[in-house]
C-alpha positions as semicolon CSV with decimal commas, in nm:
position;residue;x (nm);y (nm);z (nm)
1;X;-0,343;-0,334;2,186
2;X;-0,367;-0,404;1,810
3;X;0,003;-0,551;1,707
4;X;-0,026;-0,404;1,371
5;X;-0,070;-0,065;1,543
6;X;0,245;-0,097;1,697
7;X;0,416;-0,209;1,418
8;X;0,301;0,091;1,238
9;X;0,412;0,351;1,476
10;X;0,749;0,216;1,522
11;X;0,826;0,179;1,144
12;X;0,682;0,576;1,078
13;X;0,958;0,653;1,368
14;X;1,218;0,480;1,196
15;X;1,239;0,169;1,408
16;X;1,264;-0,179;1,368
17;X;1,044;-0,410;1,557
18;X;1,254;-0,739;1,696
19;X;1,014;-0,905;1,942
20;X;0,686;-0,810;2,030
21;X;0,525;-1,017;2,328
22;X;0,157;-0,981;2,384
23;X;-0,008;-1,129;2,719
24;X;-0,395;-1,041;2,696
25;X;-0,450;-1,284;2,956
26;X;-0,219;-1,111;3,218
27;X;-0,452;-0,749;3,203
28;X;-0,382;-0,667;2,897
29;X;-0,013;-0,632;2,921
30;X;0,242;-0,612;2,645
31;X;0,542;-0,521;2,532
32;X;0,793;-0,406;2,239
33;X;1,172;-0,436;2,156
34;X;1,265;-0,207;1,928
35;X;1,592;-0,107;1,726
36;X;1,732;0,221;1,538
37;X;2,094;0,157;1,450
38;X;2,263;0,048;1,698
39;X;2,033;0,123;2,013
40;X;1,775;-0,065;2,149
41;X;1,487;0,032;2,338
42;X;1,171;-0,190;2,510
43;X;0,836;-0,041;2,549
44;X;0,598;-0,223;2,834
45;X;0,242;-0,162;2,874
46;X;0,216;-0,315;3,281
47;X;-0,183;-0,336;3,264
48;X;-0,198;-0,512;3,605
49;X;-0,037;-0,171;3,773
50;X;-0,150;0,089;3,495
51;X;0,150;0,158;3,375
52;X;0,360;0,266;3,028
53;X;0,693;0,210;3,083
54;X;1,023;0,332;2,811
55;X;1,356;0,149;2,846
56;X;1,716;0,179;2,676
57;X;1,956;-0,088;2,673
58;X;2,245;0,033;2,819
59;X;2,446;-0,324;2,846
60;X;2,364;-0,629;2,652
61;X;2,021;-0,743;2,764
62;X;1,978;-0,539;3,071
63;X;1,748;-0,195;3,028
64;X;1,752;0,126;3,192
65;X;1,409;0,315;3,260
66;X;1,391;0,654;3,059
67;X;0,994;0,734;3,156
68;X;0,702;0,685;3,255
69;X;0,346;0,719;3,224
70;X;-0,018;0,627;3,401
71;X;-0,149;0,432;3,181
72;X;-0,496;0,304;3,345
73;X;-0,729;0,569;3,206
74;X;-0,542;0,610;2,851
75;X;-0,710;0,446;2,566
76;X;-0,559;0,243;2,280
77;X;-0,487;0,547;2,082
78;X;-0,369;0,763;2,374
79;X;-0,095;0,451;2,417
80;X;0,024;0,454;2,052
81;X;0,042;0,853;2,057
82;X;0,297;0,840;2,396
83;X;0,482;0,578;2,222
84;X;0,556;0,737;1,907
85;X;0,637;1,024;2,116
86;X;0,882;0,840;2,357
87;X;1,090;0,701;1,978
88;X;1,007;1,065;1,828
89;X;1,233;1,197;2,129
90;X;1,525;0,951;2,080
């Protein structure tokens, strides 16, 4: 997954990007802290298990699992457009 892509997507949903971790050596898995005001939520891409995964922080540095998704047979593209949906919904 293209960082920059990311990036993009979170800023056109209004969100601030505060860590991004990228593991391309661990099947292609990632993942994204994000902020809008005063909520934080992490987005994980688990490529070992093939999964897309949205969180909310609901205490300091511990996350609660909102969705989600199969990721295995979704492309690049496919992954960015669930994303912006997940921060569209929020």
């Amino acid at each position: 997954m293209k960082q920059t892509d990311l990036y993009n997507m979170a800023s056109r949903c209004g969100f601030t990007v505060t860590v991004f971790s990228d593991h391309p050596d661990f099947f292609s898995s990632w993942s994204l802290n994000i902020r809008k005001e005063d909520k934080k939520y992490m987005i994980e891409h688990d490529g070992r298990d093939g999964w897309l995964m949205f969180y909310q922080e609901n205490e300091p540095n511990k996350f609660k699992e909102i969705d989600k998704k199969i990721s295995h047979a979704m492309d690049d593209n496919e992954k960015i457009n669930q994303c912006e949906s997940w921060l569209l919904s929020v």
